[in-house]
Every structure is written in C-alpha cells, then in structure tokens.
Rosetta silent file (secondary structure, phi, psi, omega in degrees, C-alpha in Angstrom):
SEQUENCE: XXXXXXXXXXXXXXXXXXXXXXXXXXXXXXXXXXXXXXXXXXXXXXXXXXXXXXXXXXXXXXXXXXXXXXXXXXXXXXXXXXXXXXXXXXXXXXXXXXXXXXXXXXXXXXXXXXXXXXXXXXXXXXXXXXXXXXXXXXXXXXXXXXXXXXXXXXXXXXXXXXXXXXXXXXXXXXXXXXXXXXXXXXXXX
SCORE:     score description
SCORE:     0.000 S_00000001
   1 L     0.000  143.792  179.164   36.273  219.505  143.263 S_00000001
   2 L  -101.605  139.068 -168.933   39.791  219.025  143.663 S_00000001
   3 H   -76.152   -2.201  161.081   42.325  219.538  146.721 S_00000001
   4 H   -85.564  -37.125 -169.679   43.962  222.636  144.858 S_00000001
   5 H   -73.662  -19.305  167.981   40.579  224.222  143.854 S_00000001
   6 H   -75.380  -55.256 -159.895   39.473  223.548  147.800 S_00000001
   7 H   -72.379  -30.833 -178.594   42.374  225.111  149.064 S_00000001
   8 H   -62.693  -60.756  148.250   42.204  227.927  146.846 S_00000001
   9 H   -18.275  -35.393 -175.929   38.448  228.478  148.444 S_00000001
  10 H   -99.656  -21.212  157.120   39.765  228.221  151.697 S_00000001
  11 H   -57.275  -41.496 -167.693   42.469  231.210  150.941 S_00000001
  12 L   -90.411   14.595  179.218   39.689  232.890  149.852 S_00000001
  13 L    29.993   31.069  155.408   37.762  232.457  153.490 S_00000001
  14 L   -28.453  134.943 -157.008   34.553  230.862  150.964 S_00000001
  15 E   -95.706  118.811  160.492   31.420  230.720  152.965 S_00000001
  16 E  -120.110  142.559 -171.935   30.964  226.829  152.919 S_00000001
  17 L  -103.642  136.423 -178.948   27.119  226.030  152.895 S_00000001
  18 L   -33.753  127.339  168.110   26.163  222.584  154.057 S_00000001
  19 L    89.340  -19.089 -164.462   25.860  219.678  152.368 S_00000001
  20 L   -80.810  149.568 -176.752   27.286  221.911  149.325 S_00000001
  21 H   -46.824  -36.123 -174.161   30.094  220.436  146.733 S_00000001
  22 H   -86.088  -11.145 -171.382   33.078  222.038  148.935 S_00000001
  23 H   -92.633  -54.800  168.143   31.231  220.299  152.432 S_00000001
  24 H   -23.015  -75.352  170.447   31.576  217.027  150.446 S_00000001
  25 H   -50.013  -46.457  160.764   34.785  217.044  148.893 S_00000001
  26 H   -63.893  -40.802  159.870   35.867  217.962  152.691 S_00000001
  27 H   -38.389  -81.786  177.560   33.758  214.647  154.176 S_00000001
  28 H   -20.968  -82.418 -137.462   35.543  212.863  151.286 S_00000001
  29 H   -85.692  -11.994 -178.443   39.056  214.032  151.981 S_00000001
  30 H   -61.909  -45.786 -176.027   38.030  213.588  156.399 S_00000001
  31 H   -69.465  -24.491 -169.285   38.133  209.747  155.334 S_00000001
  32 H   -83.129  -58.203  155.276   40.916  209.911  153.228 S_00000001
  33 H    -8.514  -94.961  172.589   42.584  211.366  156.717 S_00000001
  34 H   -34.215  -62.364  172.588   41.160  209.464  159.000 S_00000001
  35 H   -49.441  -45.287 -154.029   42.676  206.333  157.138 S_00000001
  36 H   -90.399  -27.314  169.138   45.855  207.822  157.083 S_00000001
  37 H   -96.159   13.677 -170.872   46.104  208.477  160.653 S_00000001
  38 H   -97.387  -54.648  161.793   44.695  205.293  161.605 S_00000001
  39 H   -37.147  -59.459 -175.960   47.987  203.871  159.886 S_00000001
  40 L   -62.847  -48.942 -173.032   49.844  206.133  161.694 S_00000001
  41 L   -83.645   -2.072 -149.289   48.493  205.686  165.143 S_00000001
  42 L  -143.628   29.138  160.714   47.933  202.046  165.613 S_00000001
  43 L   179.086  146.746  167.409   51.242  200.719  165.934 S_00000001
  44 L   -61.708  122.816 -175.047   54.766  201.678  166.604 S_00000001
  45 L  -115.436  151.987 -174.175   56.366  203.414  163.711 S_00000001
  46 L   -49.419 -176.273  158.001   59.991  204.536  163.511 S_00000001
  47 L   -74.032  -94.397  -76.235   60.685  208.381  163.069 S_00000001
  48 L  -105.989  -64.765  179.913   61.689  207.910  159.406 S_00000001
  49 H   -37.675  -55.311 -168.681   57.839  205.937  159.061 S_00000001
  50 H   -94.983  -14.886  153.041   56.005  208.820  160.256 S_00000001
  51 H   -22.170  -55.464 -170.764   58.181  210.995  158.674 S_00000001
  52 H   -80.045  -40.770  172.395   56.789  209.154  155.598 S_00000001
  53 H   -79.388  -49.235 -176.467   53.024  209.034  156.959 S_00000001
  54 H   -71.860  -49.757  174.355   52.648  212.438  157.881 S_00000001
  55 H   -36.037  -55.698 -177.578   54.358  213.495  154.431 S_00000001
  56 H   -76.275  -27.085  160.257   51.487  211.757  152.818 S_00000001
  57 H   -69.211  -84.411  161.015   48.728  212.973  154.891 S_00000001
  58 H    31.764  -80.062 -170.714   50.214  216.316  153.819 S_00000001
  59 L   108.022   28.348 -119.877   50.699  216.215  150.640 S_00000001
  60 L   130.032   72.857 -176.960   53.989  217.129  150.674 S_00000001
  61 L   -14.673   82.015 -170.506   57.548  215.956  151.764 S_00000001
  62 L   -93.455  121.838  145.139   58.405  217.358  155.817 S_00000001
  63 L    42.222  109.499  173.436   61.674  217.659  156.522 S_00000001
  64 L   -70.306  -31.307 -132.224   64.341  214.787  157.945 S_00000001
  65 L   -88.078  -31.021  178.063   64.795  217.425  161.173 S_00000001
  66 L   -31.178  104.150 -165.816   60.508  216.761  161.424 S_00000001
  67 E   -96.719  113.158  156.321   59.055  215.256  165.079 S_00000001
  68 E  -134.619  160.917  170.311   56.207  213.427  166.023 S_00000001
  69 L   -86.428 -116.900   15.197   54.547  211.357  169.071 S_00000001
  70 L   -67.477 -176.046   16.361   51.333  209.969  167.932 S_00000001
  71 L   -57.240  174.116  140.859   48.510  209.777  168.344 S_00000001
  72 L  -165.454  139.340 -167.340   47.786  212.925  165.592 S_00000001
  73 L  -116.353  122.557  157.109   44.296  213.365  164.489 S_00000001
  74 E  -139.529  137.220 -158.641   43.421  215.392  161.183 S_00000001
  75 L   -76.750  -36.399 -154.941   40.330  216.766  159.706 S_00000001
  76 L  -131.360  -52.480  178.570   41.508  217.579  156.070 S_00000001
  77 L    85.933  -31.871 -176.294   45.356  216.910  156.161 S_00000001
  78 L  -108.484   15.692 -163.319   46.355  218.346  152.895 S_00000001
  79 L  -136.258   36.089  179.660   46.159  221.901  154.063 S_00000001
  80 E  -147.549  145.457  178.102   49.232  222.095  156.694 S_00000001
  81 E  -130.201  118.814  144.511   52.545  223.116  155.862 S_00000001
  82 E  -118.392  158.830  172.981   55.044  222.796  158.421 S_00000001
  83 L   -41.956  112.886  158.089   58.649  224.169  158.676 S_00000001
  84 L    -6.759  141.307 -167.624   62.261  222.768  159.904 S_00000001
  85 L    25.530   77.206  148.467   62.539  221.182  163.252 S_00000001
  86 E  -122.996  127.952  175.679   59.547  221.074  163.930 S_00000001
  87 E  -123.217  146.823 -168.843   58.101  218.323  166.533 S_00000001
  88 E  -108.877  108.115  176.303   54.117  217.641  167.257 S_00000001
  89 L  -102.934  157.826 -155.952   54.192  215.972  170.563 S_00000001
  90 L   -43.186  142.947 -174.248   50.795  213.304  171.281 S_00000001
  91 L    68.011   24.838  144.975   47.397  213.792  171.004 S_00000001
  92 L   -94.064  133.065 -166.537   46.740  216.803  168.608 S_00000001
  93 L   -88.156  123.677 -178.943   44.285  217.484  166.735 S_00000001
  94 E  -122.922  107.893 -173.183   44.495  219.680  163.585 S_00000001
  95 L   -81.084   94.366 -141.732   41.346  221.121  162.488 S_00000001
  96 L   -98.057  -11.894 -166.107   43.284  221.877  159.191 S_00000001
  97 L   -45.183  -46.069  166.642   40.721  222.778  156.402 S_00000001
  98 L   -35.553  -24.900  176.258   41.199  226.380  156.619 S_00000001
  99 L    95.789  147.941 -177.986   44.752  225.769  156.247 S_00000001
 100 E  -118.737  131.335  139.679   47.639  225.522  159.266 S_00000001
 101 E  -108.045  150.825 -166.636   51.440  226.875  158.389 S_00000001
 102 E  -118.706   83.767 -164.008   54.195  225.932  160.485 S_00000001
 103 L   -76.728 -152.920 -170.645   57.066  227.987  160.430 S_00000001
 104 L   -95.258 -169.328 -173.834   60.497  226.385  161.304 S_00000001
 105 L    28.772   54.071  171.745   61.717  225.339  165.423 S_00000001
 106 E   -76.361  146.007  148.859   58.081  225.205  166.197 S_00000001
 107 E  -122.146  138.296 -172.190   57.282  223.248  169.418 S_00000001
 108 E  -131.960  124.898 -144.390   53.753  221.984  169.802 S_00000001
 109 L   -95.544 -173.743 -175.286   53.173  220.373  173.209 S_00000001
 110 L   -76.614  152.337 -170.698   50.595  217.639  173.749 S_00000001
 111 L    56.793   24.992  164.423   46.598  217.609  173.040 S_00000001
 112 L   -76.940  151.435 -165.521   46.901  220.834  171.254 S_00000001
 113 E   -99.655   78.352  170.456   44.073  221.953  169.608 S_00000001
 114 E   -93.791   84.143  176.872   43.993  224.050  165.840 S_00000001
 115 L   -81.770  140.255  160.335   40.755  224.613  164.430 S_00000001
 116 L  -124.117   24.290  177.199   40.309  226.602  161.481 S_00000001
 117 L  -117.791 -128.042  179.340   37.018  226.565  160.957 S_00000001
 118 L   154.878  119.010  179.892   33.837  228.284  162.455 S_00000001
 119 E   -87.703  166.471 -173.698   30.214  227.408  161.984 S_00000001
 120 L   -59.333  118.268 -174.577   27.278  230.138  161.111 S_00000001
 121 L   -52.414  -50.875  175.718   26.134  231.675  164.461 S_00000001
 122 L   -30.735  130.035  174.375   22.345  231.706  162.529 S_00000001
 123 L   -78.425   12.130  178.721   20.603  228.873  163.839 S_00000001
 124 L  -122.114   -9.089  144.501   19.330  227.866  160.954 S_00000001
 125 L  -118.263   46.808 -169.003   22.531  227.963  159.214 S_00000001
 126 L   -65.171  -36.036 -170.137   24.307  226.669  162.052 S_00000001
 127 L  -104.921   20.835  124.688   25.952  223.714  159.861 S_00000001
 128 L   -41.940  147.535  157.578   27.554  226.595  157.223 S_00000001
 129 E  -142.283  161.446 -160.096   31.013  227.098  157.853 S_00000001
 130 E  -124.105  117.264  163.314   33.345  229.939  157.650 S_00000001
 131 L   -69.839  144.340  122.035   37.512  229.469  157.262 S_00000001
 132 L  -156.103 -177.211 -158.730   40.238  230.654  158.273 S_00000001
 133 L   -89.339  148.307  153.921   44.194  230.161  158.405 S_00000001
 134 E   -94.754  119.213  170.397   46.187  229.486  161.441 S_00000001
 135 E  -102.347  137.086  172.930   50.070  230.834  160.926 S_00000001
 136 E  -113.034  113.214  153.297   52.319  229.688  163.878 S_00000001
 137 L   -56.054 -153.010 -100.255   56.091  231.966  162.844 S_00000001
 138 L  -131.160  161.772  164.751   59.389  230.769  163.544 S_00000001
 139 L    51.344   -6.777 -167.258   60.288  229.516  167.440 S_00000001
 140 L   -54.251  166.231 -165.476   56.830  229.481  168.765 S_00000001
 141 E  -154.167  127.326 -176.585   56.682  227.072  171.773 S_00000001
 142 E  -142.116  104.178 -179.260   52.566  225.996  172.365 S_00000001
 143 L   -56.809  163.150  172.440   52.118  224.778  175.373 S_00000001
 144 L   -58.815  175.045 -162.200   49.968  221.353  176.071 S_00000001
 145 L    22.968   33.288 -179.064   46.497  221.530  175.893 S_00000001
 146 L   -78.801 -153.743  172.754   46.278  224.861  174.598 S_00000001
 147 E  -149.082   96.645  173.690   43.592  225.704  171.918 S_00000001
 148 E   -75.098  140.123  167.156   44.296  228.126  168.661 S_00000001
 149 L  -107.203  168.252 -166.370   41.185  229.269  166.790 S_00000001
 150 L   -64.903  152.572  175.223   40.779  230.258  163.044 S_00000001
 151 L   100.295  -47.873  164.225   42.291  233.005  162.120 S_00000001
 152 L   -71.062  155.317  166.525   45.229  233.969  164.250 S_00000001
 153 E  -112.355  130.613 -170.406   48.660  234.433  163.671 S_00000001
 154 E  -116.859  129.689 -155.703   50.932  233.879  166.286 S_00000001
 155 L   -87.371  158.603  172.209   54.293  235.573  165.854 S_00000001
 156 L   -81.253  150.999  176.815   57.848  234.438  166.127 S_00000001
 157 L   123.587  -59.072 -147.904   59.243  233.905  168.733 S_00000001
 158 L   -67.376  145.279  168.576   55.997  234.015  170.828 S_00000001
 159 E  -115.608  146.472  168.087   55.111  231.129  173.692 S_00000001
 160 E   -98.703  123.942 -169.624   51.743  229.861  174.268 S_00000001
 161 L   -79.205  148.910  165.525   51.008  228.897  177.610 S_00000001
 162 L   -51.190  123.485 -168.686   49.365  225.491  178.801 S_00000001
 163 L    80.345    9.325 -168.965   46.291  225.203  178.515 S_00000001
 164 L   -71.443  134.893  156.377   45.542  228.903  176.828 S_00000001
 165 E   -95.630  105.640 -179.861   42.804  229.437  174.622 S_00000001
 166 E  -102.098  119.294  177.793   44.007  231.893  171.479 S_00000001
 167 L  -103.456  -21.180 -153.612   41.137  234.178  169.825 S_00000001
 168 L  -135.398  165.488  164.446   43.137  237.054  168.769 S_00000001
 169 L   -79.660  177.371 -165.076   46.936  237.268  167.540 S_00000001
 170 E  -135.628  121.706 -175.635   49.752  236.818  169.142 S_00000001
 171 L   -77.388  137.147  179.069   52.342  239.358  168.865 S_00000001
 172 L   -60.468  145.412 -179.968   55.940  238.085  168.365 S_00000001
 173 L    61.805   49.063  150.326   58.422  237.140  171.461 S_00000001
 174 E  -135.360  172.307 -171.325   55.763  237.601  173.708 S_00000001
 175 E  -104.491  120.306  177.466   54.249  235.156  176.325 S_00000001
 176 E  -137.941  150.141  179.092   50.188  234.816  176.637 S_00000001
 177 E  -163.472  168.341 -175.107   48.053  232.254  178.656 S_00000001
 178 E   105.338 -174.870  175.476   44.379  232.098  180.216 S_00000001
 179 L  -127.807   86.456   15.872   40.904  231.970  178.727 S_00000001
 180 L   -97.779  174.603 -160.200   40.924  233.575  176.643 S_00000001
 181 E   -71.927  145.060 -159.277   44.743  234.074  176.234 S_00000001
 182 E  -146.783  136.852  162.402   45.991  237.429  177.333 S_00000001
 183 E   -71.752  120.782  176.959   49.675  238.829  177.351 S_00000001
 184 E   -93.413  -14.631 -167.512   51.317  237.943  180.424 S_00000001
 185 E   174.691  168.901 -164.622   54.931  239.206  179.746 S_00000001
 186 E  -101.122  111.762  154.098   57.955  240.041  176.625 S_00000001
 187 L   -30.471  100.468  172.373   60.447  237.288  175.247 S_00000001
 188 L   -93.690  162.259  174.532   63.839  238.542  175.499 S_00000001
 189 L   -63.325    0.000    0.000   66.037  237.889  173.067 S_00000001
C-alpha cells in the first residue's frame, strides 16, 4: 500500500481491521514520522529549517508565512494540509491518519490535541479503527490544551477555548469551551 491509496481509504472513512495491510502501512509510515520529528525536535532549528522539516513530514511544501514552536509530535504526517499563516505553537500532537486540513490564519495554541481516529467500541474488536477528517476553516484560534476529535469541522472564524474538548462541530465565528465543548457566545465581525 501506498500513501495515496491510504489516504484515499481514509477519505473513504475504511473500517481499518488490526494488524490488516492499511494498520501496517500506518505502523510503517508512524516510524517514518517519528524520525522526522525526532529531527525536528532535538535541537534548535531556524524558522526556514522547520519550515523545511515540517514540509517533509507533510509531504508537501507549507508556506514561507508558516509557524512553529516544537516540540510537534505526528502519528502519520502525510495526511495534514495546512493553509497561510498559520503557526502550531509547542507540544501538539496530530493524530493525523484520518487526515487534518488547515485553512489559512489558523492559530493553534500549545499541547493541542487532533485525533482522527477512533477504535471499535466491541471489545473484541477494540484494536479496529474507524477515521475521520478534522477541517479547522479560515481564522480559527484553538486554545492550549484543547482536544479536537475525528470528525469535526470547526468553522471560520470560530475560537476554541483552553482546554475544551470538541465532539461535535463548531459553527463559524462562534466561541465554545468545556467538556465537552459547548457554545458559550457569537464572534462579531
């Protein structure tokens, strides 16, 4: 399997069963990661160097206007697209197989959390997993430590409060925080 023929699987919110040719090929590309952030994390590198690092975990060229802190931790790597000006401040983790997009003037605050995956509730096919994409639109602001789960879309516009846990979407230019995240109040414009 191949990182187009994964992702295309992972559009397609494929049932992955353990141990199965797509749970490999995902092990496989977690190392290929994992190296790549190791690089990245384990000394100071310029902007234009992680510019250049992250581009390559990727897949994919990001931006000159493109921000980062490290640490940044990723499970897959080749399945996030981000935007213009966008900056990833320290310690997040991008659970990305499912796929992440990144629209542009994104702010993502520290130790946030994206998973896109979900394992089988059945206990006996608790280590199946089930994708799906995280979309962040245009202006989003995500406070530290929040946590996004598979699936949502969070509109532009919208802020995530610190520390929030998001199960459901998030409608644009509004504000939600708590556990799980709830709308507290409307962006104006």
């Amino acid at each position: 399997m191949n990182t187009e023929q994964f992702k295309e699987k992972m559009r397609n919110k494929a049932y992955i069963e353990a141990n199965s040719e797509t749970h490999m090929h995902m092990h496989d590309m977690a190392q290929r990661a994992r190296r790549i952030t190791a690089d990245m994390n384990n000394t100071y590198r310029t902007p234009e160097d992680l510019r250049n690092i992250f581009s390559e975990l990727i897949g994919k060229r990001v931006d000159d206007s493109f921000g980062l802190f490290p640490p940044f931790y990723a499970d897959y790597g080749q399945n996030i697209t981000v935007g213009k000006n966008v900056f990833i401040n320290s310690g997040c983790c991008f659970q990305d197989q499912g796929g992440i997009e990144i629209g542009d003037n994104v702010l993502i605050g520290q130790q946030v959390v994206i998973a896109t995956l979900n394992h089988d509730l059945n206990v006996q096919k608790r280590a199946n997993m089930l994708p799906a994409s995280v979309k962040i639109g245009n202006g989003v602001w995500i406070g530290a430590h929040a946590t996004i789960l598979a699936g949502v879309t969070i509109g532009d516009g919208a802020v995530i409060a610190a520390g929030a846990v998001v199960t459901k979407d998030v409608p644009a230019n509004t504000v939600v925080g708590g556990v799980p995240a709830k709308i507290l109040k409307t962006v104006k414009e």
